[in-house]
Amino acid sequence: MRHHVLTRTALSTAIGLQLLMAHSTVTHAQMSLEEVVVTAQKRDELQQDIPISLVSMGSAQIENLRITDIIDLGSNVPNLQLSPHPNSGATPRVFIRGVGNFDDQITQDPSVAVYMDGVYVGRNQGMGLEVAELERIEVLRGPQGTLYGRNATGGAINFITQAPELGQWGFKQDFTFGKRDEFRSRTMVNAPIGDTLAVRAFYMTSEKDGFVDNAGQGTSTYGAEDRDAQRIDFFWQPNDALDARYSYDRSQLDDTSYYLAPTVPGVPPQRPSVSHAGGQTMKPSDVTAQGHQLTVNWEIQEDLILRSITAYRDLDSYVYQDYLSGTGRPNTPFFIDASVEQDQFSQELQLIGSAMGYKLDYTLGLYYFEEEGSGSTINWLPGFGIRQVADADIENKAWAAFGQATYTPDMLDSRLHLTLGLRWSKDERKADLTRYNVLLATNGILAPSYQQGRGDKDFDAVNPSFTVGFDLTNDINLYAKYAEGYKTGGFNVRATTIAFFENGFDEESLESYEIGIKSQWLENRLRVNAAVFTADYKDIQLNAQTNISDPTKADILNAGEATIQGLELEVTALVVDGLTASFNYGYLNARYDEINDAFGRDVTNDYEFVNAPQHSYTLDLNWDVTTTPYGVVVANLNYTWQDDKFITATRVNGDYTIDDYGLLNARIALEDIPGPNNGVFKVALWGRNLEDKEYSFLNAPGFGTYRAWGEPRSYGVDLSYEF
């Protein structure tokens, strides 16, 4: 593998330059980096005071980086990998520190838990849509569970929306016009209803053509976007001790799938602009995700809060994917119709308090989750004269009790902090599978292919965590953390035999050891945070494609043990008044220690970690350029780079990798332009992938090798008005 390595000398030089630049500004007027408040531990805290590896992005940073959905988040957070599933841009593949899911089966839970305002989103399908104005995004790396409803071996991502504001009217309208007929409209209205109630309504619609024209029938481009989202939010606060927030959101996606471009041995791959002229009719996806949520906070006394989070969500997803039609490859065309219907209910209770004169802070929680769903996958194989049908139904339930407490003794001037967490989890999983082949010529079921199976498995686990934090000074905090993570087992609808389906696969576990530092220097003009970690990953749910000639089948086995090591470094400097520079770096060394196949054979050398680049970094500059009578000029320059990485776990039929690549993005805006009703206008010009780099996010075998490519250069203008 090739690596774009930042040497120790280069890294030291980069940090030293930022130190020097920050030091050169001491004579300027008083200035400091903004303090970041987060709720990762269920209470308002400064990010620098929390002894965990955490990244928080506020609304201004989200806007500057043009993070419009979860996929855009990945390249800007060290050791977080996010890529779209080739079937749908709204189905992300999420990996943190090398741990994640590459498949999107309804019978398998994700390794990284994603939350919307604290509500766990059970299925990845439909997760790529934006549903409201975001106040911030918090990414927690490593096992999570002692503070969150669902357990996760990889980590957690929490999207926190802006709540309605009492006592004032508010309005915001955003428009985006961009290349490939991109259009986006976002409308928000905040309205007070008396003194104790407010409502906030949000509507978004967006369209954008894909960059690969369809030379066949059906929709005009591959990778096109057509999305709508609505949200209504009520906030009620009758007194200082009680508040309740109810929200309903709905998102609709009618995107088209990404074009899978065939590769030719010996010919350098190139990003296509037009597809092969296949005979299949290209169809858009049809994905609807919606949900209700009620969150109630009751301040029982000054240092004790009872919180209830009740939520219901449902998903109706259909996606279509064409594999290499019109290319003349053997056994093509091959295309898929896949649908999922799922609904979930969850109830969480949290007791958040302090005791012993605020020497003890604690959070206790109870959690219940249930979901029902069905999934249908039809693999159309005209070359074989058949279509393969797989219908699955699931019924899952989960219970958990969790808690975490931090004790600060009087010794050492109250600079020592001891945190203990514990979680009990229980999962019940049931699944039914029916599979058969249909002869296309007669539309009749081939009797020998008809299979039915039922799986029923229970799982439970107890997972502790322990953290020691020490305030070396008021601005330098050290910590060491041990945490265990657990992910429930399940069933595999793509199993090679019904027996493999019925047997299912068991839970996997991860033990993480981490040490870190969070520090501020030069009167908070320089911030340096770092974490070094190692993880023992056991009973890994490994997707093993035993028959390379049939990509529709694969077995999931608890076949692996692995060691994952790495670090995250985040440096932010206020170089001069108005100019902030950030450098974020991630290092990852993920390797399998032992893998045994279904026959007990050691096949460790045949597998690699997917979506785990060894090196990645982000450079970011934010500059308040000047203040004019017409507004404030601000600029952002952002460069992200990641190392090459494996994209398929097995190396039996060759190494399939994504080459290293870097993307340059920029945005310049004129903000705070005076407008009517004491409002302000904003105009911004932006460009993404300004160097027009050709890069792919998928390189895989199956009826021939194919790639899915990332977007070429794009640019546009944002217009907004708000009061």
mmCIF file of N, CA and C in Angstrom, residues 90-162:
data_model
loop_
_atom_site.group_PDB
_atom_site.id
_atom_site.type_symbol
_atom_site.label_atom_id
_atom_site.label_comp_id
_atom_site.label_asym_id
_atom_site.label_seq_id
_atom_site.Cartn_x
_atom_site.Cartn_y
_atom_site.Cartn_z
ATOM 1 N N ALA A 90 -28.481 7.921 0.345
ATOM 2 C CA ALA A 90 -29.063 8.120 1.672
ATOM 3 C C ALA A 90 -28.853 6.929 2.580
ATOM 4 N N THR A 91 -28.037 5.965 2.157
ATOM 5 C CA THR A 91 -27.705 4.808 2.989
ATOM 6 C C THR A 91 -26.204 4.830 3.244
ATOM 7 N N PRO A 92 -25.758 5.468 4.314
ATOM 8 C CA PRO A 92 -24.321 5.613 4.544
ATOM 9 C C PRO A 92 -23.698 4.360 5.138
ATOM 10 N N ARG A 93 -22.440 4.165 4.823
ATOM 11 C CA ARG A 93 -21.607 3.167 5.486
ATOM 12 C C ARG A 93 -20.735 3.921 6.485
ATOM 13 N N VAL A 94 -20.900 3.654 7.764
ATOM 14 C CA VAL A 94 -20.287 4.453 8.818
ATOM 15 C C VAL A 94 -19.247 3.614 9.546
ATOM 16 N N PHE A 95 -18.011 4.119 9.617
ATOM 17 C CA PHE A 95 -16.913 3.458 10.319
ATOM 18 C C PHE A 95 -16.214 4.473 11.215
ATOM 19 N N ILE A 96 -15.943 4.088 12.457
ATOM 20 C CA ILE A 96 -15.123 4.888 13.363
ATOM 21 C C ILE A 96 -13.998 4.007 13.878
ATOM 22 N N ARG A 97 -12.773 4.470 13.713
ATOM 23 C CA ARG A 97 -11.587 3.729 14.133
ATOM 24 C C ARG A 97 -11.570 2.313 13.546
ATOM 25 N N GLY A 98 -11.996 2.172 12.300
ATOM 26 C CA GLY A 98 -11.949 0.897 11.610
ATOM 27 C C GLY A 98 -13.091 -0.043 11.902
ATOM 28 N N VAL A 99 -14.050 0.378 12.727
ATOM 29 C CA VAL A 99 -15.168 -0.480 13.119
ATOM 30 C C VAL A 99 -16.440 0.059 12.479
ATOM 31 N N GLY A 100 -17.140 -0.794 11.723
ATOM 32 C CA GLY A 100 -18.369 -0.370 11.069
ATOM 33 C C GLY A 100 -19.001 -1.502 10.293
ATOM 34 N N ASN A 101 -20.037 -1.166 9.536
ATOM 35 C CA ASN A 101 -20.771 -2.129 8.716
ATOM 36 C C ASN A 101 -20.653 -1.751 7.255
ATOM 37 N N PHE A 102 -20.344 -2.734 6.411
ATOM 38 C CA PHE A 102 -20.271 -2.487 4.984
ATOM 39 C C PHE A 102 -21.572 -2.872 4.294
ATOM 40 N N ASP A 103 -22.374 -3.719 4.936
ATOM 41 C CA ASP A 103 -23.640 -4.170 4.382
ATOM 42 C C ASP A 103 -24.773 -3.385 5.039
ATOM 43 N N ASP A 104 -25.969 -3.460 4.473
ATOM 44 C CA ASP A 104 -27.107 -2.709 5.006
ATOM 45 C C ASP A 104 -28.300 -3.625 5.252
ATOM 46 N N GLN A 105 -28.033 -4.851 5.710
ATOM 47 C CA GLN A 105 -29.109 -5.807 5.926
ATOM 48 C C GLN A 105 -29.993 -5.382 7.094
ATOM 49 N N ILE A 106 -31.286 -5.650 6.959
ATOM 50 C CA ILE A 106 -32.234 -5.317 8.004
ATOM 51 C C ILE A 106 -32.069 -6.215 9.221
ATOM 52 N N THR A 107 -31.402 -7.345 9.065
ATOM 53 C CA THR A 107 -31.222 -8.305 10.150
ATOM 54 C C THR A 107 -29.940 -8.078 10.935
ATOM 55 N N GLN A 108 -29.194 -7.033 10.625
ATOM 56 C CA GLN A 108 -27.902 -6.784 11.263
ATOM 57 C C GLN A 108 -27.848 -5.359 11.772
ATOM 58 N N ASP A 109 -27.439 -5.160 13.029
ATOM 59 C CA ASP A 109 -27.343 -3.822 13.614
ATOM 60 C C ASP A 109 -26.055 -3.132 13.185
ATOM 61 N N PRO A 110 -26.075 -1.799 13.090
ATOM 62 C CA PRO A 110 -24.848 -1.065 12.779
ATOM 63 C C PRO A 110 -23.877 -1.068 13.957
ATOM 64 N N SER A 111 -22.583 -0.953 13.642
ATOM 65 C CA SER A 111 -21.543 -0.912 14.677
ATOM 66 C C SER A 111 -21.357 0.487 15.246
ATOM 67 N N VAL A 112 -21.778 1.502 14.515
ATOM 68 C CA VAL A 112 -21.743 2.887 14.977
ATOM 69 C C VAL A 112 -23.188 3.344 15.160
ATOM 70 N N ALA A 113 -23.512 3.805 16.363
ATOM 71 C CA ALA A 113 -24.878 4.234 16.659
ATOM 72 C C ALA A 113 -25.063 5.684 16.242
ATOM 73 N N VAL A 114 -26.142 5.956 15.507
ATOM 74 C CA VAL A 114 -26.467 7.305 15.061
ATOM 75 C C VAL A 114 -27.746 7.752 15.770
ATOM 76 N N TYR A 115 -27.713 8.967 16.320
ATOM 77 C CA TYR A 115 -28.836 9.502 17.085
ATOM 78 C C TYR A 115 -29.294 10.825 16.489
ATOM 79 N N MET A 116 -30.580 11.082 16.574
ATOM 80 C CA MET A 116 -31.157 12.384 16.243
ATOM 81 C C MET A 116 -31.796 12.934 17.508
ATOM 82 N N ASP A 117 -31.192 13.969 18.074
ATOM 83 C CA ASP A 117 -31.653 14.541 19.347
ATOM 84 C C ASP A 117 -31.769 13.462 20.420
ATOM 85 N N GLY A 118 -30.794 12.552 20.454
ATOM 86 C CA GLY A 118 -30.763 11.511 21.468
ATOM 87 C C GLY A 118 -31.568 10.276 21.146
ATOM 88 N N VAL A 119 -32.263 10.235 20.006
ATOM 89 C CA VAL A 119 -33.060 9.073 19.620
ATOM 90 C C VAL A 119 -32.265 8.213 18.647
ATOM 91 N N TYR A 120 -32.108 6.956 18.984
ATOM 92 C CA TYR A 120 -31.361 6.015 18.158
ATOM 93 C C TYR A 120 -32.107 5.747 16.854
ATOM 94 N N VAL A 121 -31.380 5.837 15.729
ATOM 95 C CA VAL A 121 -31.938 5.539 14.413
ATOM 96 C C VAL A 121 -31.480 4.139 14.034
ATOM 97 N N GLY A 122 -32.413 3.183 13.997
ATOM 98 C CA GLY A 122 -32.052 1.774 13.924
ATOM 99 C C GLY A 122 -31.544 1.292 12.591
ATOM 100 N N ARG A 123 -31.961 1.909 11.495
ATOM 101 C CA ARG A 123 -31.591 1.446 10.155
ATOM 102 C C ARG A 123 -30.815 2.527 9.425
ATOM 103 N N ASN A 124 -29.807 2.115 8.647
ATOM 104 C CA ASN A 124 -29.008 3.073 7.888
ATOM 105 C C ASN A 124 -29.759 3.649 6.690
ATOM 106 N N GLN A 125 -30.742 2.895 6.160
ATOM 107 C CA GLN A 125 -31.478 3.392 5.005
ATOM 108 C C GLN A 125 -32.197 4.693 5.372
ATOM 109 N N GLY A 126 -32.095 5.684 4.500
ATOM 110 C CA GLY A 126 -32.752 6.955 4.746
ATOM 111 C C GLY A 126 -32.027 7.872 5.694
ATOM 112 N N MET A 127 -30.886 7.436 6.223
ATOM 113 C CA MET A 127 -30.175 8.232 7.223
ATOM 114 C C MET A 127 -29.438 9.415 6.604
ATOM 115 N N GLY A 128 -29.251 9.399 5.300
ATOM 116 C CA GLY A 128 -28.463 10.443 4.664
ATOM 117 C C GLY A 128 -29.181 11.756 4.469
ATOM 118 N N LEU A 129 -30.448 11.842 4.835
ATOM 119 C CA LEU A 129 -31.204 13.060 4.587
ATOM 120 C C LEU A 129 -31.040 14.073 5.712
ATOM 121 N N GLU A 130 -31.035 15.363 5.352
ATOM 122 C CA GLU A 130 -31.092 16.413 6.359
ATOM 123 C C GLU A 130 -32.561 16.676 6.684
ATOM 124 N N VAL A 131 -32.852 16.897 7.948
ATOM 125 C CA VAL A 131 -34.243 17.067 8.345
ATOM 126 C C VAL A 131 -34.508 18.391 9.046
ATOM 127 N N ALA A 132 -33.505 19.104 9.474
ATOM 128 C CA ALA A 132 -33.750 20.353 10.194
ATOM 129 C C ALA A 132 -32.460 21.137 10.328
ATOM 130 N N GLU A 133 -32.596 22.356 10.871
ATOM 131 C CA GLU A 133 -31.409 23.133 11.193
ATOM 132 C C GLU A 133 -30.638 22.447 12.308
ATOM 133 N N LEU A 134 -29.353 22.301 12.112
ATOM 134 C CA LEU A 134 -28.532 21.649 13.120
ATOM 135 C C LEU A 134 -27.865 22.695 13.999
ATOM 136 N N GLU A 135 -27.960 22.473 15.311
ATOM 137 C CA GLU A 135 -27.227 23.299 16.258
ATOM 138 C C GLU A 135 -25.785 22.841 16.343
ATOM 139 N N ARG A 136 -25.591 21.517 16.325
ATOM 140 C CA ARG A 136 -24.244 20.967 16.312
ATOM 141 C C ARG A 136 -24.312 19.466 16.030
ATOM 142 N N ILE A 137 -23.141 18.910 15.729
ATOM 143 C CA ILE A 137 -22.959 17.477 15.540
ATOM 144 C C ILE A 137 -21.851 17.029 16.484
ATOM 145 N N GLU A 138 -22.099 15.971 17.240
ATOM 146 C CA GLU A 138 -21.095 15.433 18.157
ATOM 147 C C GLU A 138 -20.734 14.022 17.733
ATOM 148 N N VAL A 139 -19.439 13.770 17.604
ATOM 149 C CA VAL A 139 -18.920 12.455 17.224
ATOM 150 C C VAL A 139 -18.076 11.927 18.372
ATOM 151 N N LEU A 140 -18.491 10.791 18.940
ATOM 152 C CA LEU A 140 -17.770 10.162 20.040
ATOM 153 C C LEU A 140 -17.104 8.899 19.516
ATOM 154 N N ARG A 141 -15.791 8.822 19.678
ATOM 155 C CA ARG A 141 -15.043 7.684 19.170
ATOM 156 C C ARG A 141 -14.880 6.623 20.251
ATOM 157 N N GLY A 142 -14.878 5.367 19.818
ATOM 158 C CA GLY A 142 -14.689 4.262 20.751
ATOM 159 C C GLY A 142 -16.010 3.744 21.276
ATOM 160 N N PRO A 143 -15.987 2.644 22.034
ATOM 161 C CA PRO A 143 -17.228 2.022 22.525
ATOM 162 C C PRO A 143 -18.069 2.998 23.338
ATOM 163 N N GLN A 144 -19.385 2.977 23.097
ATOM 164 C CA GLN A 144 -20.322 3.828 23.822
ATOM 165 C C GLN A 144 -21.449 2.951 24.353
ATOM 166 N N GLY A 145 -21.979 3.294 25.494
ATOM 167 C CA GLY A 145 -23.072 2.510 26.053
ATOM 168 C C GLY A 145 -23.450 2.894 27.466
ATOM 169 N N THR A 146 -22.499 3.382 28.253
ATOM 170 C CA THR A 146 -22.821 3.722 29.639
ATOM 171 C C THR A 146 -23.577 5.039 29.758
ATOM 172 N N LEU A 147 -23.728 5.773 28.635
ATOM 173 C CA LEU A 147 -24.491 7.015 28.649
ATOM 174 C C LEU A 147 -25.533 7.062 27.539
ATOM 175 N N TYR A 148 -25.597 6.037 26.716
ATOM 176 C CA TYR A 148 -26.477 6.060 25.556
ATOM 177 C C TYR A 148 -27.371 4.837 25.539
ATOM 178 N N GLY A 149 -28.552 5.003 24.895
ATOM 179 C CA GLY A 149 -29.551 3.946 24.892
ATOM 180 C C GLY A 149 -29.074 2.656 24.270
ATOM 181 N N ARG A 150 -28.443 2.723 23.096
ATOM 182 C CA ARG A 150 -27.960 1.525 22.430
ATOM 183 C C ARG A 150 -26.457 1.419 22.596
ATOM 184 N N ASN A 151 -25.986 0.192 22.654
ATOM 185 C CA ASN A 151 -24.558 -0.041 22.738
ATOM 186 C C ASN A 151 -23.960 -0.022 21.342
ATOM 187 N N ALA A 152 -22.675 0.268 21.234
ATOM 188 C CA ALA A 152 -22.008 0.309 19.950
ATOM 189 C C ALA A 152 -20.528 0.049 20.156
ATOM 190 N N THR A 153 -19.948 -0.774 19.284
ATOM 191 C CA THR A 153 -18.524 -1.078 19.389
ATOM 192 C C THR A 153 -17.659 0.013 18.771
ATOM 193 N N GLY A 154 -18.170 0.731 17.762
ATOM 194 C CA GLY A 154 -17.346 1.707 17.061
ATOM 195 C C GLY A 154 -17.407 3.103 17.641
ATOM 196 N N GLY A 155 -18.606 3.555 18.004
ATOM 197 C CA GLY A 155 -18.759 4.910 18.505
ATOM 198 C C GLY A 155 -20.177 5.393 18.275
ATOM 199 N N ALA A 156 -20.379 6.697 18.435
ATOM 200 C CA ALA A 156 -21.720 7.271 18.310
ATOM 201 C C ALA A 156 -21.627 8.634 17.634
ATOM 202 N N ILE A 157 -22.662 8.947 16.836
ATOM 203 C CA ILE A 157 -22.811 10.256 16.208
ATOM 204 C C ILE A 157 -24.174 10.791 16.605
ATOM 205 N N ASN A 158 -24.193 11.997 17.171
ATOM 206 C CA ASN A 158 -25.445 12.596 17.625
ATOM 207 C C ASN A 158 -25.679 13.902 16.880
ATOM 208 N N PHE A 159 -26.806 13.975 16.147
ATOM 209 C CA PHE A 159 -27.216 15.193 15.453
ATOM 210 C C PHE A 159 -28.198 15.937 16.349
ATOM 211 N N ILE A 160 -27.856 17.160 16.707
ATOM 212 C CA ILE A 160 -28.645 17.945 17.656
ATOM 213 C C ILE A 160 -29.245 19.130 16.916
ATOM 214 N N THR A 161 -30.572 19.185 16.858
ATOM 215 C CA THR A 161 -31.253 20.226 16.111
ATOM 216 C C THR A 161 -31.523 21.444 16.995
ATOM 217 N N GLN A 162 -31.788 22.564 16.352
ATOM 218 C CA GLN A 162 -32.085 23.796 17.074
ATOM 219 C C GLN A 162 -33.524 23.754 17.571
#
